Amino acid sequence: MQIGELSGEKQRLQDKLRSINDGHQRTMKSLESRNQTLQDDLDITRSELTAIQTEFDSYKVRAHSVLKQQKNKPSQDMNSDIEKEEKLRLEKAVDQLKTKLQESSDKMTIIQQDSDILQEEYERLLQRHNKLLADMEEKASNYKRRLEILTNEKSKSILEQQDTIKQLTIQNDSLATSYKDQLKMLQEDHSRSLLLLQKQCDTLDLENMRLQRELQQIHQQRRSTEHYTEPRESPQEFFMDARGEERQEGEAYTTDSYIFQNTVQGNNTGLSFEQLLTTPDLELGKLSKKPEEVNVEMLQTTVTTAHKRIEHLTEVLNESEASVMRLTEQAKILKDEIRRLERNQEREQETKNLEYLKNIFIKVFFLQPKSSERHQLIPVLTQMLKLSAEEKDVLLKMAGNEEEANQAGGWGSYLHRWSGLS
């Protein structure tokens, strides 16, 4: 921007200096022509003065000769009337010549004064011209040095920006690669966890159904025995909710992800689930005489433990999904930053000709809204500034072509999908 301003200032100063030089040249030419005219008049006047002086001298010589003749020959009788008339004529001519000589002298003095004034004016204008020329040369040299300094600074800043862009690009690539790897690993872990949890849920469902069948058999055997004296609440209710709840679509088994243990420690007076499942039916009849509160308590403990593990694994799964979402957002932000840096780098190559860009801006923003030239310049401005589809839509709406802007926005929304960056 500063280079453009300096170039404009330099151009204005050069134009001003050129106009001043032209004015001075014209003034000098007019003064020289006038001086030459006055010099010619002076030469003519001097020649006339010389001729008059010569004629006067000749008349004077003739008058002296006549007077000498009259003095030398006083006795001779001449035509006195003719001589007197000649003398009067000569005196009159001498007076006229003296008057003309005085007028020529005055005129020559005036011309000489005008010539001196013009010479002084010429010298003053020449000094002013030389001073302005020296000032302009000094300003031009200062602007040239300043332009060189700014050019060097711009080159250094461009190199620094390029190095920064390269470093940021490398850093972004490494971060994107690491995030992609992490995202891939998390997705694989998530998939494995889902498969494992699904298998565990299927296994637990089968185990739950089998336990329910076993409990129903035990309950029926208990009813058939004589030792069953007090009705108790069936432990089937602990499993009806878990079996009866229907998974919603998209929950991804949020109530599973636990490892079911078939062996539960009991007290000295009861049997574990494994012992209960592996015990033959004949022995169950014998064991049914023991108190059944222990089996119910073990089942409740097992179900509670399973629910706790399900809740824990559900939290872990939710955290992994949140991590996946966060990494996805970070990858999207990194892609946007990479696109922005690429556009900036391309924009630097396009914006070297600032004068051309300035003219396009002036035409776009000062032409009539419905002008066809304005609509034709918008793609050029978009190409030079590497505008996005949204920014191009804003320009098209400003130009008064909302329909074209909507079409451009509609097609522009598919470009980023084709590029493979999103």
Short mmCIF file of C-alpha atoms in Angstrom, two decimals:
data_model
loop_
_atom_site.label_atom_id
_atom_site.label_comp_id
_atom_site.label_asym_id
_atom_site.label_seq_id
_atom_site.Cartn_x
_atom_site.Cartn_y
_atom_site.Cartn_z
CA MET A 1 0.00 0.00 0.00
CA GLN A 2 2.82 2.40 0.87
CA ILE A 3 4.61 1.54 -2.37
CA GLY A 4 1.45 2.38 -4.32
CA GLU A 5 1.08 5.69 -2.49
CA LEU A 6 4.74 6.53 -3.09
CA SER A 7 4.41 5.64 -6.77
CA GLY A 8 1.33 7.86 -7.08
CA GLU A 9 3.07 10.72 -5.25
CA LYS A 10 6.12 10.32 -7.47
CA GLN A 11 3.95 10.35 -10.59
CA ARG A 12 2.13 13.49 -9.43
CA LEU A 13 5.41 15.26 -8.64
CA GLN A 14 6.84 14.27 -12.02
CA ASP A 15 3.74 15.61 -13.78
CA LYS A 16 3.94 18.84 -11.76
CA LEU A 17 7.66 19.19 -12.54
CA ARG A 18 6.98 18.52 -16.21
CA SER A 19 4.24 21.16 -16.30
CA ILE A 20 6.48 23.67 -14.47
CA ASN A 21 9.32 22.94 -16.89
CA ASP A 22 7.01 23.41 -19.85
CA GLY A 23 5.78 26.72 -18.41
CA HIS A 24 9.32 27.86 -17.81
CA GLN A 25 10.34 26.81 -21.29
CA ARG A 26 7.46 28.74 -22.80
CA THR A 27 8.26 31.79 -20.64
CA MET A 28 11.92 31.56 -21.57
CA LYS A 29 11.09 31.27 -25.25
CA SER A 30 8.73 34.26 -25.10
CA LEU A 31 11.30 36.29 -23.17
CA GLU A 32 14.04 35.29 -25.57
CA SER A 33 11.89 36.22 -28.56
CA ARG A 34 10.99 39.54 -26.95
CA ASN A 35 14.63 40.13 -26.05
CA GLN A 36 15.63 39.31 -29.60
CA THR A 37 12.99 41.72 -30.93
CA LEU A 38 14.16 44.46 -28.62
CA GLN A 39 17.75 43.71 -29.55
CA ASP A 40 16.85 43.98 -33.22
CA ASP A 41 15.06 47.27 -32.55
CA LEU A 42 18.09 48.46 -30.62
CA ASP A 43 20.39 47.51 -33.48
CA ILE A 44 18.14 49.26 -35.96
CA THR A 45 17.98 52.33 -33.75
CA ARG A 46 21.74 52.30 -33.32
CA SER A 47 22.24 52.01 -37.05
CA GLU A 48 19.80 54.84 -37.61
CA LEU A 49 21.60 56.86 -34.93
CA THR A 50 24.92 56.14 -36.61
CA ALA A 51 23.52 57.18 -39.97
CA ILE A 52 22.03 60.34 -38.50
CA GLN A 53 25.28 61.05 -36.69
CA THR A 54 27.19 60.55 -39.92
CA GLU A 55 24.79 62.76 -41.80
CA PHE A 56 25.00 65.32 -39.04
CA ASP A 57 28.76 65.24 -39.20
CA SER A 58 28.65 65.68 -42.95
CA TYR A 59 26.26 68.56 -42.62
CA LYS A 60 28.45 70.03 -39.93
CA VAL A 61 31.50 69.71 -42.16
CA ARG A 62 29.63 71.32 -44.99
CA ALA A 63 28.44 74.11 -42.71
CA HIS A 64 32.00 74.70 -41.50
CA SER A 65 33.24 74.72 -45.03
CA VAL A 66 30.60 77.22 -46.00
CA LEU A 67 31.45 79.41 -43.03
CA LYS A 68 35.15 79.21 -43.89
CA GLN A 69 34.42 80.18 -47.43
CA GLN A 70 32.39 83.09 -46.21
CA LYS A 71 35.17 84.17 -43.86
CA ASN A 72 37.87 83.76 -46.48
CA LYS A 73 35.94 85.61 -49.14
CA PRO A 74 34.06 88.37 -47.36
CA SER A 75 34.45 90.67 -50.24
CA GLN A 76 32.94 88.43 -52.79
CA ASP A 77 29.38 89.07 -53.51
CA MET A 78 27.47 85.89 -53.59
CA ASN A 79 23.97 85.01 -53.50
CA SER A 80 23.43 85.74 -49.87
CA ASP A 81 19.82 84.81 -50.03
CA ILE A 82 20.59 81.34 -51.30
CA GLU A 83 23.26 80.82 -48.71
CA LYS A 84 21.01 82.05 -45.95
CA GLU A 85 18.28 79.74 -47.08
CA GLU A 86 20.76 76.89 -47.28
CA LYS A 87 22.04 77.77 -43.87
CA LEU A 88 18.57 77.93 -42.42
CA ARG A 89 17.73 74.64 -44.06
CA LEU A 90 20.84 73.06 -42.72
CA GLU A 91 20.23 74.41 -39.22
CA LYS A 92 16.68 73.17 -39.37
CA ALA A 93 17.91 69.77 -40.53
CA VAL A 94 20.45 69.77 -37.73
CA ASP A 95 17.73 70.56 -35.21
CA GLN A 96 15.56 67.80 -36.61
CA LEU A 97 18.44 65.40 -36.51
CA LYS A 98 19.22 66.39 -32.94
CA THR A 99 15.57 65.86 -31.99
CA LYS A 100 15.51 62.52 -33.77
CA LEU A 101 18.81 61.61 -32.14
CA GLN A 102 17.40 62.49 -28.72
CA GLU A 103 14.28 60.42 -29.40
CA SER A 104 16.40 57.51 -30.55
CA SER A 105 18.55 57.83 -27.45
CA ASP A 106 15.48 57.86 -25.22
CA LYS A 107 14.01 54.92 -27.08
CA MET A 108 17.29 53.05 -26.82
CA THR A 109 17.41 53.81 -23.08
CA ILE A 110 13.87 52.49 -22.63
CA ILE A 111 14.67 49.40 -24.69
CA GLN A 112 17.85 48.87 -22.70
CA GLN A 113 15.89 49.15 -19.44
CA ASP A 114 13.28 46.67 -20.73
CA SER A 115 16.07 44.37 -21.80
CA ASP A 116 17.67 44.61 -18.36
CA ILE A 117 14.31 43.92 -16.69
CA LEU A 118 13.71 40.94 -18.97
CA GLN A 119 17.22 39.70 -18.34
CA GLU A 120 16.66 39.94 -14.59
CA GLU A 121 13.31 38.16 -14.94
CA TYR A 122 14.95 35.50 -17.06
CA GLU A 123 17.73 34.99 -14.51
CA ARG A 124 15.19 34.88 -11.67
CA LEU A 125 13.07 32.30 -13.50
CA LEU A 126 16.17 30.33 -14.38
CA GLN A 127 17.26 30.30 -10.73
CA ARG A 128 13.77 29.26 -9.66
CA HIS A 129 13.75 26.56 -12.31
CA ASN A 130 17.12 25.26 -11.16
CA LYS A 131 15.99 25.35 -7.54
CA LEU A 132 12.77 23.47 -8.33
CA LEU A 133 14.72 20.99 -10.40
CA ALA A 134 17.17 20.44 -7.54
CA ASP A 135 14.29 20.04 -5.07
CA MET A 136 12.55 17.58 -7.35
CA GLU A 137 15.74 15.60 -7.84
CA GLU A 138 16.28 15.54 -4.09
CA LYS A 139 12.67 14.43 -3.48
CA ALA A 140 12.96 11.85 -6.23
CA SER A 141 16.16 10.48 -4.69
CA ASN A 142 14.51 10.41 -1.24
CA TYR A 143 11.45 8.66 -2.62
CA LYS A 144 13.66 6.27 -4.51
CA ARG A 145 15.59 5.39 -1.36
CA ARG A 146 12.35 5.05 0.57
CA LEU A 147 10.93 2.87 -2.20
CA GLU A 148 14.02 0.66 -2.10
CA ILE A 149 13.75 0.37 1.69
CA LEU A 150 10.05 -0.49 1.48
CA THR A 151 10.73 -2.95 -1.33
CA ASN A 152 13.40 -4.68 0.75
CA GLU A 153 11.09 -4.74 3.76
CA LYS A 154 8.29 -6.13 1.64
CA SER A 155 10.60 -8.81 0.23
CA LYS A 156 11.70 -9.74 3.75
CA SER A 157 8.11 -9.82 4.98
CA ILE A 158 7.09 -11.95 2.00
CA LEU A 159 9.92 -14.38 2.72
CA GLU A 160 8.98 -14.48 6.40
CA GLN A 161 5.34 -15.03 5.51
CA GLN A 162 6.26 -17.78 3.09
CA ASP A 163 8.41 -19.46 5.75
CA THR A 164 5.58 -19.06 8.26
CA ILE A 165 3.09 -20.47 5.76
CA LYS A 166 5.38 -23.42 5.06
CA GLN A 167 5.85 -24.08 8.77
CA LEU A 168 2.13 -23.74 9.42
CA THR A 169 1.36 -25.98 6.46
CA ILE A 170 3.78 -28.62 7.72
CA GLN A 171 2.39 -28.26 11.24
CA ASN A 172 -1.17 -28.44 9.96
CA ASP A 173 -0.33 -31.50 7.85
CA SER A 174 1.29 -33.21 10.82
CA LEU A 175 -1.61 -32.27 13.09
CA ALA A 176 -4.14 -33.37 10.48
CA THR A 177 -2.29 -36.65 10.02
CA SER A 178 -2.06 -37.25 13.76
CA TYR A 179 -5.71 -36.31 14.25
CA LYS A 180 -6.72 -38.56 11.38
CA ASP A 181 -4.73 -41.41 12.90
CA GLN A 182 -6.23 -40.76 16.32
CA LEU A 183 -9.68 -40.49 14.80
CA LYS A 184 -9.15 -43.72 12.90
CA MET A 185 -7.91 -45.47 16.05
CA LEU A 186 -10.84 -44.13 18.04
CA GLN A 187 -13.25 -45.24 15.35
CA GLU A 188 -11.68 -48.69 15.31
CA ASP A 189 -11.79 -48.85 19.10
CA HIS A 190 -15.35 -47.62 18.99
CA SER A 191 -16.29 -50.28 16.44
CA ARG A 192 -14.55 -52.99 18.44
CA SER A 193 -16.23 -51.78 21.61
CA LEU A 194 -19.61 -51.79 19.90
CA LEU A 195 -19.07 -55.29 18.57
CA LEU A 196 -17.85 -56.48 21.95
CA LEU A 197 -20.73 -54.83 23.74
CA GLN A 198 -23.21 -56.23 21.26
CA LYS A 199 -21.80 -59.72 21.74
CA GLN A 200 -21.87 -59.25 25.49
CA CYS A 201 -25.44 -58.01 25.34
CA ASP A 202 -26.46 -61.00 23.23
CA THR A 203 -24.65 -63.31 25.64
CA LEU A 204 -26.30 -61.63 28.62
CA ASP A 205 -29.71 -61.84 26.98
CA LEU A 206 -29.22 -65.56 26.43
CA GLU A 207 -27.88 -65.96 29.94
CA ASN A 208 -30.79 -63.96 31.30
CA MET A 209 -33.31 -66.10 29.46
CA ARG A 210 -31.59 -69.26 30.63
CA LEU A 211 -31.53 -68.01 34.22
CA GLN A 212 -35.20 -67.12 33.99
CA ARG A 213 -36.00 -70.60 32.78
CA GLU A 214 -33.91 -72.09 35.57
CA LEU A 215 -35.57 -69.82 38.12
CA GLN A 216 -38.99 -70.78 36.84
CA GLN A 217 -38.07 -74.44 37.19
CA ILE A 218 -36.71 -73.83 40.68
CA HIS A 219 -39.84 -71.87 41.56
CA GLN A 220 -42.07 -74.68 40.33
CA GLN A 221 -40.05 -77.24 42.26
CA ARG A 222 -40.23 -75.05 45.33
CA ARG A 223 -43.97 -74.87 45.04
CA SER A 224 -44.19 -78.64 44.76
CA THR A 225 -42.24 -79.22 47.94
CA GLU A 226 -43.79 -79.27 51.35
CA HIS A 227 -41.17 -77.01 52.84
CA TYR A 228 -42.39 -74.04 50.86
CA THR A 229 -44.48 -72.33 53.51
CA GLU A 230 -44.28 -68.63 52.79
CA PRO A 231 -44.72 -67.06 49.39
CA ARG A 232 -41.85 -64.91 48.28
CA GLU A 233 -41.48 -62.36 45.54
CA SER A 234 -40.13 -63.98 42.41
CA PRO A 235 -36.73 -62.73 41.30
CA GLN A 236 -38.06 -62.77 37.76
CA GLU A 237 -39.05 -59.12 38.22
CA PHE A 238 -35.38 -58.16 38.39
CA PHE A 239 -34.93 -59.39 34.82
CA MET A 240 -38.20 -58.37 33.22
CA ASP A 241 -37.18 -54.73 32.98
CA ALA A 242 -33.80 -55.51 31.51
CA ARG A 243 -35.32 -57.90 28.98
CA GLY A 244 -38.47 -55.94 28.32
CA GLU A 245 -36.79 -52.62 27.58
CA GLU A 246 -36.52 -52.11 23.88
CA ARG A 247 -33.40 -50.42 22.56
CA GLN A 248 -34.06 -47.18 20.70
CA GLU A 249 -32.56 -46.63 17.28
CA GLY A 250 -29.20 -44.85 17.42
CA GLU A 251 -28.47 -45.63 21.08
CA ALA A 252 -25.66 -48.00 20.04
CA TYR A 253 -26.23 -50.24 23.05
CA THR A 254 -25.73 -47.52 25.63
CA THR A 255 -26.94 -49.86 28.37
CA ASP A 256 -24.42 -52.58 27.61
CA SER A 257 -20.60 -52.74 27.56
CA TYR A 258 -19.89 -54.80 30.58
CA ILE A 259 -18.36 -58.20 31.22
CA PHE A 260 -20.72 -60.53 32.96
CA GLN A 261 -19.27 -62.82 35.56
CA ASN A 262 -21.11 -66.07 36.07
CA THR A 263 -19.57 -66.82 39.40
CA VAL A 264 -20.80 -64.87 42.38
CA GLN A 265 -19.45 -65.42 45.81
CA GLY A 266 -22.13 -66.57 48.23
CA ASN A 267 -22.18 -67.24 51.90
CA ASN A 268 -21.62 -70.60 53.47
CA THR A 269 -25.28 -71.55 53.37
CA GLY A 270 -26.07 -70.87 49.64
CA LEU A 271 -25.02 -71.88 46.13
CA SER A 272 -23.45 -69.75 43.43
CA PHE A 273 -24.98 -69.34 39.97
CA GLU A 274 -22.42 -71.65 38.41
CA GLN A 275 -23.14 -74.34 40.99
CA LEU A 276 -26.84 -73.74 40.57
CA LEU A 277 -26.65 -74.11 36.78
CA THR A 278 -24.44 -77.21 36.91
CA THR A 279 -26.46 -78.93 39.63
CA PRO A 280 -28.66 -81.81 38.28
CA ASP A 281 -32.40 -81.70 38.77
CA LEU A 282 -32.29 -84.54 41.28
CA GLU A 283 -29.99 -82.64 43.55
CA LEU A 284 -32.11 -79.51 43.21
CA GLY A 285 -34.94 -81.26 44.93
CA LYS A 286 -32.71 -81.92 47.87
CA LEU A 287 -31.32 -78.43 47.92
CA SER A 288 -34.74 -76.85 47.70
CA LYS A 289 -35.24 -77.49 51.34
CA LYS A 290 -32.63 -74.78 52.15
CA PRO A 291 -33.65 -71.16 52.57
CA GLU A 292 -34.14 -69.39 49.22
CA GLU A 293 -33.30 -65.88 50.41
CA VAL A 294 -29.63 -66.50 49.61
CA ASN A 295 -30.32 -67.22 45.89
CA VAL A 296 -32.46 -64.08 45.60
CA GLU A 297 -29.79 -61.97 47.26
CA MET A 298 -27.10 -63.38 44.96
CA LEU A 299 -29.25 -62.62 41.94
CA GLN A 300 -29.87 -59.09 43.17
CA THR A 301 -26.12 -58.61 43.74
CA THR A 302 -25.33 -59.94 40.27
CA VAL A 303 -27.91 -57.71 38.61
CA THR A 304 -26.72 -54.65 40.57
CA THR A 305 -23.10 -55.33 39.60
CA ALA A 306 -24.10 -55.79 35.97
CA HIS A 307 -26.05 -52.52 35.98
CA LYS A 308 -23.08 -50.68 37.49
CA ARG A 309 -20.77 -52.06 34.83
CA ILE A 310 -23.26 -51.14 32.15
CA GLU A 311 -23.42 -47.58 33.48
CA HIS A 312 -19.62 -47.35 33.64
CA LEU A 313 -19.15 -48.62 30.10
CA THR A 314 -21.94 -46.33 28.92
CA GLU A 315 -20.05 -43.34 30.32
CA VAL A 316 -16.85 -44.55 28.63
CA LEU A 317 -18.71 -44.92 25.34
CA ASN A 318 -20.21 -41.43 25.66
CA GLU A 319 -16.77 -39.99 26.37
CA SER A 320 -15.34 -41.73 23.31
CA GLU A 321 -18.17 -40.38 21.15
CA ALA A 322 -17.54 -36.87 22.53
CA SER A 323 -13.82 -37.27 21.75
CA VAL A 324 -14.67 -38.36 18.21
CA MET A 325 -16.94 -35.32 17.76
CA ARG A 326 -14.25 -32.99 19.15
CA LEU A 327 -11.57 -34.43 16.88
CA THR A 328 -13.92 -34.13 13.91
CA GLU A 329 -14.50 -30.44 14.69
CA GLN A 330 -10.75 -29.88 15.07
CA ALA A 331 -10.09 -31.56 11.72
CA LYS A 332 -12.74 -29.34 10.12
CA ILE A 333 -11.15 -26.21 11.64
CA LEU A 334 -7.71 -27.29 10.41
CA LYS A 335 -9.06 -27.84 6.90
CA ASP A 336 -10.63 -24.36 6.92
CA GLU A 337 -7.33 -22.85 8.11
CA ILE A 338 -5.40 -24.69 5.38
CA ARG A 339 -7.85 -23.44 2.75
CA ARG A 340 -7.53 -19.88 4.11
CA LEU A 341 -3.71 -20.03 3.98
CA GLU A 342 -3.81 -21.40 0.43
CA ARG A 343 -6.15 -18.59 -0.62
CA ASN A 344 -3.85 -16.02 1.00
CA GLN A 345 -0.85 -17.43 -0.85
CA GLU A 346 -2.70 -17.40 -4.18
CA ARG A 347 -4.05 -13.91 -3.41
CA GLU A 348 -0.48 -12.58 -2.97
CA GLN A 349 0.41 -13.72 -6.48
CA GLU A 350 -2.70 -12.09 -7.94
CA THR A 351 -2.48 -8.76 -6.08
CA LYS A 352 0.96 -7.69 -7.34
CA ASN A 353 -0.62 -5.32 -9.85
CA LEU A 354 -2.27 -2.96 -7.37
CA GLU A 355 -3.02 -0.33 -10.02
CA TYR A 356 -5.07 -2.80 -12.05
CA LEU A 357 -6.86 -4.00 -8.90
CA LYS A 358 -7.60 -0.37 -7.93
CA ASN A 359 -9.14 0.32 -11.35
CA ILE A 360 -11.32 -2.78 -11.07
CA PHE A 361 -12.50 -1.72 -7.60
CA ILE A 362 -13.38 1.76 -8.88
CA LYS A 363 -15.30 0.37 -11.83
CA VAL A 364 -17.17 -2.21 -9.73
CA PHE A 365 -18.25 0.19 -7.00
CA PHE A 366 -18.95 3.31 -9.09
CA LEU A 367 -20.69 1.88 -12.15
CA GLN A 368 -24.46 1.64 -12.41
CA PRO A 369 -25.98 -1.33 -10.49
CA LYS A 370 -27.50 -2.84 -13.64
CA SER A 371 -24.41 -2.29 -15.79
CA SER A 372 -23.24 -5.33 -17.75
CA GLU A 373 -19.60 -4.26 -17.38
CA ARG A 374 -19.98 -4.36 -13.60
CA HIS A 375 -21.26 -7.94 -13.75
CA GLN A 376 -18.38 -8.88 -16.05
CA LEU A 377 -15.81 -7.42 -13.65
CA ILE A 378 -17.10 -9.37 -10.62
CA PRO A 379 -15.57 -12.72 -11.80
CA VAL A 380 -12.25 -10.92 -12.42
CA LEU A 381 -12.34 -9.46 -8.90
CA THR A 382 -13.29 -12.88 -7.52
CA GLN A 383 -10.34 -14.50 -9.32
CA MET A 384 -7.81 -11.87 -8.20
CA LEU A 385 -8.89 -11.82 -4.55
CA LYS A 386 -9.67 -15.58 -4.40
CA LEU A 387 -13.07 -14.90 -2.89
CA SER A 388 -15.18 -17.68 -1.48
CA ALA A 389 -18.63 -18.56 -2.77
CA GLU A 390 -20.33 -16.59 0.03
CA GLU A 391 -18.24 -13.47 -0.68
CA LYS A 392 -19.00 -13.78 -4.38
CA ASP A 393 -22.71 -13.99 -3.54
CA VAL A 394 -22.41 -10.75 -1.56
CA LEU A 395 -20.81 -9.00 -4.55
CA LEU A 396 -23.47 -10.31 -6.91
CA LYS A 397 -26.22 -9.13 -4.59
CA MET A 398 -24.57 -5.71 -4.39
CA ALA A 399 -24.53 -5.63 -8.20
CA GLY A 400 -28.29 -6.17 -8.20
CA ASN A 401 -28.28 -9.69 -9.61
CA GLU A 402 -29.75 -11.76 -6.80
CA GLU A 403 -30.88 -14.55 -9.10
CA GLU A 404 -27.37 -15.03 -10.45
CA ALA A 405 -26.03 -14.92 -6.88
CA ASN A 406 -28.44 -17.68 -5.82
CA GLN A 407 -27.41 -19.81 -8.78
CA ALA A 408 -23.73 -19.21 -8.08
CA GLY A 409 -24.25 -20.08 -4.43
CA GLY A 410 -26.15 -23.25 -5.38
CA TRP A 411 -23.38 -24.55 -7.64
CA GLY A 412 -20.65 -23.28 -5.33
CA SER A 413 -21.96 -25.46 -2.51
CA TYR A 414 -20.93 -28.58 -4.46
CA LEU A 415 -17.40 -27.46 -5.31
CA HIS A 416 -15.92 -28.15 -1.88
CA ARG A 417 -17.39 -31.67 -2.00
CA TRP A 418 -15.71 -32.35 -5.32
CA SER A 419 -12.38 -31.03 -4.08
CA GLY A 420 -12.16 -33.83 -1.52
CA LEU A 421 -11.18 -31.49 1.32
CA SER A 422 -14.36 -31.68 3.35
#
